[in-house]
Coordinates of C-alpha atoms in Angstrom, one line a residue:
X9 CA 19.8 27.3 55.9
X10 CA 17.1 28.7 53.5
X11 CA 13.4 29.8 54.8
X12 CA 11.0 28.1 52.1
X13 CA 7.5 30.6 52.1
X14 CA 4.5 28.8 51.0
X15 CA 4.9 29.2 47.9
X16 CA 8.5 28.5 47.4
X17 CA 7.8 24.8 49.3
X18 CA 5.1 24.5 46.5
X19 CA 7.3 24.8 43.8
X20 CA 10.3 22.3 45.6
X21 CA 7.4 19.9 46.3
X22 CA 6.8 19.7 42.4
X23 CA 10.6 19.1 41.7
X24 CA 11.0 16.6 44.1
X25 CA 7.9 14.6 43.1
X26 CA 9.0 15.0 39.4
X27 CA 12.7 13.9 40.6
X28 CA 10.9 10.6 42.4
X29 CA 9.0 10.1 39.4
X30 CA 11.9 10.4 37.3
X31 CA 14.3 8.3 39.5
X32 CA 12.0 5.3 40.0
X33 CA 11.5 5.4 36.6
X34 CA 15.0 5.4 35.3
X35 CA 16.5 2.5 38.2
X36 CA 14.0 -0.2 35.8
X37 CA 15.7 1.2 32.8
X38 CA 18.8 -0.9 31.8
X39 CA 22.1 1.7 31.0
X40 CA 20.5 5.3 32.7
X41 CA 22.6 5.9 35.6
X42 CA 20.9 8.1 37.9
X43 CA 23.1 7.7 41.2
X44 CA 23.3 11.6 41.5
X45 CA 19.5 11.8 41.2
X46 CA 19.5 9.4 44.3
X47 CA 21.7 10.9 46.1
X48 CA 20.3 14.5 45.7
X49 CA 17.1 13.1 46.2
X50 CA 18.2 11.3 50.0
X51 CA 17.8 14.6 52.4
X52 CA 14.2 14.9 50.9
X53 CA 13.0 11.7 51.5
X54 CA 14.2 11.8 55.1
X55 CA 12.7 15.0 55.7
X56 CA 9.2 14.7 54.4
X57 CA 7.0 18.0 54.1
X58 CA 4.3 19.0 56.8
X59 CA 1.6 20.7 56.1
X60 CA -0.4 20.5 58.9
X61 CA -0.5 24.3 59.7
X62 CA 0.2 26.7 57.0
X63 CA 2.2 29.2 58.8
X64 CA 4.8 26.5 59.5
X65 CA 7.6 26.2 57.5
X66 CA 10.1 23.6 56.1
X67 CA 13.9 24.4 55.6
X68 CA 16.3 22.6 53.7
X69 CA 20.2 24.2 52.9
X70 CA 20.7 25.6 49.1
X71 CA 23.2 23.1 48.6
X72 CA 20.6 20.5 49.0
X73 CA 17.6 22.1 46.9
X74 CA 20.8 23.3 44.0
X75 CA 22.0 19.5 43.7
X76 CA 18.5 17.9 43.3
X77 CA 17.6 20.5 40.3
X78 CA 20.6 20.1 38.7
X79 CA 20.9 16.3 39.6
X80 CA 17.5 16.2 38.0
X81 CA 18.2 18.1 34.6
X82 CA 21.3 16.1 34.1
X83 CA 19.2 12.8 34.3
X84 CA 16.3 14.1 32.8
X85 CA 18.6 15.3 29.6
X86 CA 20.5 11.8 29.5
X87 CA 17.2 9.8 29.5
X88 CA 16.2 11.8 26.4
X89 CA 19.0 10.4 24.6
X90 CA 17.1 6.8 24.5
X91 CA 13.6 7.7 26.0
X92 CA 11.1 9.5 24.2
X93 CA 9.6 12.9 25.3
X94 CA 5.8 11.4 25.3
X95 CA 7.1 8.8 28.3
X96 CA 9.0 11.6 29.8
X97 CA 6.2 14.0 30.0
X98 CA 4.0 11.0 31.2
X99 CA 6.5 9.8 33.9
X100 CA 6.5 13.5 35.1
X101 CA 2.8 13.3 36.1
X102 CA 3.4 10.5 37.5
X103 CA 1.7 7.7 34.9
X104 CA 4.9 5.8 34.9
X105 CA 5.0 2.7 32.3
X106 CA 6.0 0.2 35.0
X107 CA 2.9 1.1 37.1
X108 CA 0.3 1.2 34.8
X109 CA -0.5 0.9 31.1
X110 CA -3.6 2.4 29.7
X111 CA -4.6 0.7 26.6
X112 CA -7.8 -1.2 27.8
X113 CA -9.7 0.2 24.6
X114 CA -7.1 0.9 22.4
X115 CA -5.1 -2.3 22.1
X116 CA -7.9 -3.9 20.6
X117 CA -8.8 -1.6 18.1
X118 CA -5.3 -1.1 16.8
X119 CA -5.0 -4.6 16.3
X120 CA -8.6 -4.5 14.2
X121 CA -7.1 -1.1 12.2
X122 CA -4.0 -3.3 11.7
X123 CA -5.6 -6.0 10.4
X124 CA -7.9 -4.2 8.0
X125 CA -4.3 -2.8 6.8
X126 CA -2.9 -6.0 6.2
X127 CA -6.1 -7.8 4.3
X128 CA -6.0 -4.2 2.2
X129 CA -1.9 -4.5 1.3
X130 CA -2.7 -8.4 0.4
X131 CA -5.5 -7.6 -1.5
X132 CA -4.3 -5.2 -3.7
X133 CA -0.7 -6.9 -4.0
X134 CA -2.5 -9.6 -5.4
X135 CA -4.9 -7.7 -7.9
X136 CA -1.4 -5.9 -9.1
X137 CA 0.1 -9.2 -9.4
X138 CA -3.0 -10.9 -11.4
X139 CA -3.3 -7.6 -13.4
X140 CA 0.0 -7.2 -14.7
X141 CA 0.1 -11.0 -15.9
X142 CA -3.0 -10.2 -18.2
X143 CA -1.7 -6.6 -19.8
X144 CA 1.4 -8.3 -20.1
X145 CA -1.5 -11.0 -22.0
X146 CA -2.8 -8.4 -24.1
X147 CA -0.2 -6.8 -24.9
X148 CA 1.2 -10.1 -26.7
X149 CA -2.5 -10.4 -28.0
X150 CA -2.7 -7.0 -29.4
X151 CA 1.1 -7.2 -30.7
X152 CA 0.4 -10.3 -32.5
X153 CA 0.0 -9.9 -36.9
X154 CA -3.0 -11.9 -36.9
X155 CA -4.1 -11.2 -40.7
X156 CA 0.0 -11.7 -41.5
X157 CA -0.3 -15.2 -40.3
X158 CA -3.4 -15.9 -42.1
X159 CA -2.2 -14.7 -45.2
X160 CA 0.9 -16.9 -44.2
X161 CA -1.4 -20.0 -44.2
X162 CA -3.3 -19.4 -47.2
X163 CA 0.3 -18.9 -49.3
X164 CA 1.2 -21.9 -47.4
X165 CA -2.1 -24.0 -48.8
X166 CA -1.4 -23.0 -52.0
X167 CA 2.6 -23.9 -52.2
X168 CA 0.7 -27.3 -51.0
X169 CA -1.7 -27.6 -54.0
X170 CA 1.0 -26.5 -57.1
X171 CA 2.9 -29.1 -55.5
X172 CA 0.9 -31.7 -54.6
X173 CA 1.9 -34.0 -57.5
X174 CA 5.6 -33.2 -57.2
X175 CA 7.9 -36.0 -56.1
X176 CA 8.6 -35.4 -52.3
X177 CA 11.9 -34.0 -51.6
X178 CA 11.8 -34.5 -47.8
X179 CA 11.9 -30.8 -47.1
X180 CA 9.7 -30.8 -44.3
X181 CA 9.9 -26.6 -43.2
X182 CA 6.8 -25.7 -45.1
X183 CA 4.7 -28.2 -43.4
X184 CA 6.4 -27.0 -39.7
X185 CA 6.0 -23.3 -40.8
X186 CA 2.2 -24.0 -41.0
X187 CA 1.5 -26.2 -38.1
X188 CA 3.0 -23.1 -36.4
X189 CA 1.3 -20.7 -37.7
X190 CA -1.7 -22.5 -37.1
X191 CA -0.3 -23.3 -33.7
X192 CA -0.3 -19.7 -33.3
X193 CA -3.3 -18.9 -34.0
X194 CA -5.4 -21.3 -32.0
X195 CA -3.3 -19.6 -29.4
X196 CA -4.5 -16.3 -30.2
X197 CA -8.2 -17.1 -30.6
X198 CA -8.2 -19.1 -27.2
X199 CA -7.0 -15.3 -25.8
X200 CA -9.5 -13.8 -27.9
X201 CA -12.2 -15.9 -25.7
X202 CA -10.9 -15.7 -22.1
X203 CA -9.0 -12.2 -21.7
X204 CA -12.6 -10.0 -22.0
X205 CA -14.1 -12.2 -19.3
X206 CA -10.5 -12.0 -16.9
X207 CA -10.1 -8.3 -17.3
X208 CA -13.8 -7.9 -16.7
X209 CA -13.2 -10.1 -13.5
X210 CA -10.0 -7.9 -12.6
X211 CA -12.2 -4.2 -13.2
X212 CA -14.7 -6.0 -10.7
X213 CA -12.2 -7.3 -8.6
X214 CA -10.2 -3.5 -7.8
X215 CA -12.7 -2.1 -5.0
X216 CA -12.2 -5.0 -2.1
X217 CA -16.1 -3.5 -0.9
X218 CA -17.7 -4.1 -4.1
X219 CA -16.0 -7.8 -4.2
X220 CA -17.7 -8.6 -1.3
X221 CA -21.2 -7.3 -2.0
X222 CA -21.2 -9.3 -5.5
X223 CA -20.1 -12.5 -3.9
X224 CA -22.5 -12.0 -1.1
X225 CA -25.3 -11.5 -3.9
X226 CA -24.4 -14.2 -5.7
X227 CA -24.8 -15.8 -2.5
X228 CA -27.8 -14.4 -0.7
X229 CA -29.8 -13.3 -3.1
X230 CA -32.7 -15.4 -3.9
X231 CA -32.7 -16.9 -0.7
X232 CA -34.7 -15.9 3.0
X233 CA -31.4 -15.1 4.2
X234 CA -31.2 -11.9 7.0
X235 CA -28.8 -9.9 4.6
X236 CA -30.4 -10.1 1.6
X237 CA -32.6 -6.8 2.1
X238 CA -29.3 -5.2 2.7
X239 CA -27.5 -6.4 -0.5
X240 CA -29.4 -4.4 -3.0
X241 CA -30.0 -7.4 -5.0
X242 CA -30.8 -6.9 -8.7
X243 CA -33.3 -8.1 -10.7
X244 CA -33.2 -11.2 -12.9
X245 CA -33.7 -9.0 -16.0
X246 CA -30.6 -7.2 -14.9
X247 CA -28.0 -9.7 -14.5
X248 CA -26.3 -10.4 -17.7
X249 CA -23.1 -12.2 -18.6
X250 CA -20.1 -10.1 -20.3
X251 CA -19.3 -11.4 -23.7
X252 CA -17.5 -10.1 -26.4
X253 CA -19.5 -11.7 -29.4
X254 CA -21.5 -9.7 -32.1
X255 CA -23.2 -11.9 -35.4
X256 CA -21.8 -14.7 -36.4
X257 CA -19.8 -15.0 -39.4
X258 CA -21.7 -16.1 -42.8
X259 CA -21.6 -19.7 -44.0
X260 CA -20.1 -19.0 -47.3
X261 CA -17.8 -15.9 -46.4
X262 CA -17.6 -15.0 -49.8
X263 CA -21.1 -14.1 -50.2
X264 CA -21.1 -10.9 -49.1
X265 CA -18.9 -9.8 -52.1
X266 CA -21.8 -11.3 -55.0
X267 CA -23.3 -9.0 -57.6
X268 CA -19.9 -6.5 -56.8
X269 CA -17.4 -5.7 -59.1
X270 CA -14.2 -7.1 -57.7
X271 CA -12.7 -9.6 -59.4
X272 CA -13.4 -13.6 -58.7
X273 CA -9.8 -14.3 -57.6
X274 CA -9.9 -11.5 -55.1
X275 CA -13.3 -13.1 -54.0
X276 CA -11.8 -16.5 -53.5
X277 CA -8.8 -14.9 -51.7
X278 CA -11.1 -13.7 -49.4
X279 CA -12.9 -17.1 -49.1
X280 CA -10.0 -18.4 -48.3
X281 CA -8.9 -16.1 -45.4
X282 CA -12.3 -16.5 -44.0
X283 CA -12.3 -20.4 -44.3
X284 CA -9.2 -20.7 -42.3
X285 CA -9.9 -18.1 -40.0
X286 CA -13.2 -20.1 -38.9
X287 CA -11.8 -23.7 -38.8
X288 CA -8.8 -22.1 -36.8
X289 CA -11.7 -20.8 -34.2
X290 CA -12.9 -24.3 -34.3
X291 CA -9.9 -25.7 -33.6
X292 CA -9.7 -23.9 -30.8
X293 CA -12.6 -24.8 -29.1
X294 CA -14.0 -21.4 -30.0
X295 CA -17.2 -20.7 -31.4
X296 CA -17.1 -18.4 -34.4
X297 CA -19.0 -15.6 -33.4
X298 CA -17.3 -12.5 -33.3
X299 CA -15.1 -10.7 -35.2
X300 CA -11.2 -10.4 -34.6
X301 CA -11.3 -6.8 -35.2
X302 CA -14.3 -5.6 -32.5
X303 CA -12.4 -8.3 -29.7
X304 CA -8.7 -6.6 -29.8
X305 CA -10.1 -3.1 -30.0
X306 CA -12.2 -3.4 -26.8
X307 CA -9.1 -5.7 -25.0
X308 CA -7.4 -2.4 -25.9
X309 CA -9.7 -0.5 -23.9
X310 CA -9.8 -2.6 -21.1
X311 CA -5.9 -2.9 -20.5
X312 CA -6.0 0.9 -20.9
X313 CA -8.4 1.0 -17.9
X314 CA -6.9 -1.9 -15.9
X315 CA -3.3 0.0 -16.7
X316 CA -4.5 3.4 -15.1
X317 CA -5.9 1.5 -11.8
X318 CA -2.9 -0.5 -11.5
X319 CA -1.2 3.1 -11.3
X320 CA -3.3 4.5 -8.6
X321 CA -2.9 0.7 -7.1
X322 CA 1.3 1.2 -7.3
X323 CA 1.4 4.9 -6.8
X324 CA -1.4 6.0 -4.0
X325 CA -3.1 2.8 -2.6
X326 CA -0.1 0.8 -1.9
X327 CA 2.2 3.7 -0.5
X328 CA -0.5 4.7 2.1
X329 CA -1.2 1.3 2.9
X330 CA 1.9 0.2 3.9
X331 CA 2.8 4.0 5.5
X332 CA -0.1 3.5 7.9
X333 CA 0.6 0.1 8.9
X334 CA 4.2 1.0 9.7
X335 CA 2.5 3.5 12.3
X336 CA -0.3 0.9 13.4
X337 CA 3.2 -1.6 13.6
X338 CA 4.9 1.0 16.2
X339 CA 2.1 1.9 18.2
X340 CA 1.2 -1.5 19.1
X341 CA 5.1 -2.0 20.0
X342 CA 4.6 0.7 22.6
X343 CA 1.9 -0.8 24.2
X344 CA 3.8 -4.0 24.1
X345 CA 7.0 -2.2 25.9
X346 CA 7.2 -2.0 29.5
X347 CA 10.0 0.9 29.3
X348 CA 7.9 3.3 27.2
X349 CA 4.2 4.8 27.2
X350 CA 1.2 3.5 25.0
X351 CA 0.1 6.1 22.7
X352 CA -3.4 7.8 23.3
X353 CA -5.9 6.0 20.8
X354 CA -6.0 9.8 19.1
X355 CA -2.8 10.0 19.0
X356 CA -2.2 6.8 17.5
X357 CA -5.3 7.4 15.1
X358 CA -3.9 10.8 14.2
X359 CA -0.3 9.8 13.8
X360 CA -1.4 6.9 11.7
X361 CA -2.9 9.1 9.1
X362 CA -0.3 11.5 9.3
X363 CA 2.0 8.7 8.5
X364 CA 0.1 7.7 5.5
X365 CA -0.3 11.2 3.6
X366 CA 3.7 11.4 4.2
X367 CA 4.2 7.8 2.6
X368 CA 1.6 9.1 -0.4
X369 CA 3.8 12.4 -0.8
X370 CA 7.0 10.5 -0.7
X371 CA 5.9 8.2 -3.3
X372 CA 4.6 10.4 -5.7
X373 CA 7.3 12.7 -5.4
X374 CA 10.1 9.6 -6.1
X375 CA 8.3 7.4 -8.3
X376 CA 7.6 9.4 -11.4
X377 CA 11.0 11.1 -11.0
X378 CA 12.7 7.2 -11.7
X379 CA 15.9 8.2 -9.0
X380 CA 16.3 5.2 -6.8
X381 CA 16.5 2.6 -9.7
X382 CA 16.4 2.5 -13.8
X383 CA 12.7 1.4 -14.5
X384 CA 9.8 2.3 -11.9
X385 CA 9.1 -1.6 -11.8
X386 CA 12.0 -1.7 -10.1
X387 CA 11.0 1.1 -8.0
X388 CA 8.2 0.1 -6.1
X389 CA 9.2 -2.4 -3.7
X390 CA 11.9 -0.2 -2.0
X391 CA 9.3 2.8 -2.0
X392 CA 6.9 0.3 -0.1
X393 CA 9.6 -0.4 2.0
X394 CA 11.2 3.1 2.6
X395 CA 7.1 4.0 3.2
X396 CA 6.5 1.6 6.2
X397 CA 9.5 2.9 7.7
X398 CA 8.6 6.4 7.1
X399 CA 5.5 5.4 8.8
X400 CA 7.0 3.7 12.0
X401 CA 9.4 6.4 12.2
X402 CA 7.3 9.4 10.8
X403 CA 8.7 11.6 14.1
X404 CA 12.3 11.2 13.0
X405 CA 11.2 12.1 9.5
X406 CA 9.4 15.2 10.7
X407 CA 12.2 16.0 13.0
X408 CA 15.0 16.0 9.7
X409 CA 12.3 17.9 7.5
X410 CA 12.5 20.5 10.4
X411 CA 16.0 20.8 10.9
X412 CA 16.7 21.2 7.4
X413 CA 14.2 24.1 7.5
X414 CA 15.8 25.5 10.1
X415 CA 19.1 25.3 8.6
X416 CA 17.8 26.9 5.7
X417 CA 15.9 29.6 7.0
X418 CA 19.6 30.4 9.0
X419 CA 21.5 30.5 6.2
X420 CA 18.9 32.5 3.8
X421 CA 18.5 35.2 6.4
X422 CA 19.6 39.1 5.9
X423 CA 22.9 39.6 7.2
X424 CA 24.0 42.6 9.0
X425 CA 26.7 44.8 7.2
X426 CA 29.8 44.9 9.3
X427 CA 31.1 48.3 9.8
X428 CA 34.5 49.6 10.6

């Protein structure tokens, strides 16, 4: 038999509370067998401690205190193989899952954090969406030989006038050739009027804050509503409409060219461009009041701009976004799991954010390099993926970052020299 001192009953009264802790946790756990932890644990719980007077003493055999520590590492190491070390460590001091779960204040706010995600991933999903539709619009728009197919008609017009008093041969191509030319470039015009005023709507549209103060303006201001002194509204004098007119053309579009030296034939060519060029805009429903030239440079611009947002959109926003909800996603399953701890609300918090600058490094580090797929169109739904799971899982990710650094670092150490 073994006399326990003070301080050596101290220590086996830690062990065996961490074994109880351990064993009643482990019996509600389907597939952890921990009969040897019971067993070891039986002579302790029939001899319970007394400390009553501390010069008395408590004796129990070696044999009894050897089994329960090594009945308790052997159950403690085979519950790491499914259990996590956070619900370990917490089952040790004795804030089992099963008895209680702490996450009065942070279920709630998870849920808010995980919602704010989930409007944010919509929301710019949907602005990518909308925004490549209309650079894939202006590209077509800026692509398309607009002088080539009015120089087309006005060839066209006058293969109709030499041959107006020809005898009709049937040969109706010429006539098809111009309705679609002049199909083409109602088309054009109609794009020339509505894409300024969508990718205007699409530069406003990109910040989900600043979407939500201008509609609440255009709502509130004006009005004895509470949030209008909060709204910054502007001024009447301020709030203009975006258009992408300048003067209007001249009645007689040869004009301009009077009193010059160019030749009359030139002149009328000219006339000619212009004349179609303006009944064109009419048939379009368009008013004539801008030039060609001024609208495709500036719907240039603008897809230039809505092009590098849609980048920051596919390459930062997007990855952290869905990074960070893939953490918000697994710390709500905790608290949702009997068999394991909730997460602190720091811990989450701080593991969330972690989660997301991982999901931003991974994408920028696989995106631009083009490996997973041929085009980086193609690319960006399996990095959204691969970055949520990241997220949920960011400690297995840390854990293989760290065990290839290990590896390394053992392999790129100095050897020794063997001698003899």
């Amino acid at each position: 038999m073994a006399y326990l001192s003070r301080k050596t009953e101290s220590s086996l009264d830690k062990l065996r509370r961490e074994s109880t802790h351990v064993r009643d946790y482990l019996l509600r756990i389907e597939g952890q067998d921990c009969l040897a932890l019971v067993s070891a644990l039986r002579p302790f719980d029939n001899k319970p401690f007394d400390y009553e007077d501390e010069g008395k003493n408590q004796t129990f055999s070696d044999d009894e205190v050897n089994e329960l520590s090594r009945a308790f590492q052997e159950a403690y190491d085979n519950a790491l193989a499914t259990v996590d070390t956070y619900t370990l460590n917490e089952v040790l001091s004795g804030r089992s899952p099963h008895r209680s779960k702490h996450h009065t204040l942070s279920s709630p706010l998870l849920a808010i954090i995980g919602f704010v995600l989930v409007v944010g991933a919509f929301h710019f999903s949907y602005w990518s969406n909308r925004a490549t539709f209309v650079i894939q619009e202006a590209q077509e728009f800026v692509k398309f030989d607009h002088f080539g197919a009015m120089m087309q008609l006005v060839e066209l017009e006058n293969y109709f006038a030499q041959s107006a008093g020809d005898t009709p041969n049937g040969d109706l191509e010429p006539q098809l050739v111009y309705l679609e030319q002049f199909s083409a470039l109602k088309t054009q015009y109609h794009s020339e009027e509505l894409l300024p005023q969508r990718m205007h709507e699409l530069r406003e549209d990109f910040n989900p804050i600043t979407k939500w103060r201008s509609a609440a303006q255009d709502r509130y201001c004006g009005t004895d509503s509470a949030w209008a002194p909060f709204l910054a509204c502007p001024e009447i004098s301020d709030i203009q409409t975006v258009h992408m007119r300048t003067d209007n053309l001249p009645d007689d579009p040869a004009a301009a060219l009077e009193g010059s030296a160019i030749d009359s034939s030139f002149r009328e060519s000219l006339s000619q461009i212009a004349r179609i060029e303006l009944a064109t805009m009419q048939a379009a429903g368009r008013e004539a009041s801008s030039t060609y030239a001024q609208s495709r440079y500036s719907v240039i611009a603008r897809m230039q701009e809505l092009q590098e947002r849609l980048n920051i959109v596919h390459l930062w926003a997007l990855p952290i976004i869905y990074g960070a909800l893939g953490s918000i996603v697994y710390c709500m399953w905790r608290i949702l799991n009997t068999n394991v701890s909730a997460l602190s609300l720091s811990y989450s918090v701080l593991r969330t954010v972690f989660a997301g600058l991982a999901a931003l490094t991974f994408s920028m580090l696989l995106v631009p390099s083009n490996i997973l797929t041929l085009t980086v169109d193609l690319n960006r739904p399996l990095i959204y993926l691969l970055s949520f799971i990241f997220g949920y899982s960011i400690e297995a990710f840390v854990n293989t970052l760290n065990m290839i650094n290990t590896y390394a670092s053992a392999n790129l150490q100095a050897r020794k020299r063997k001698t003899g």
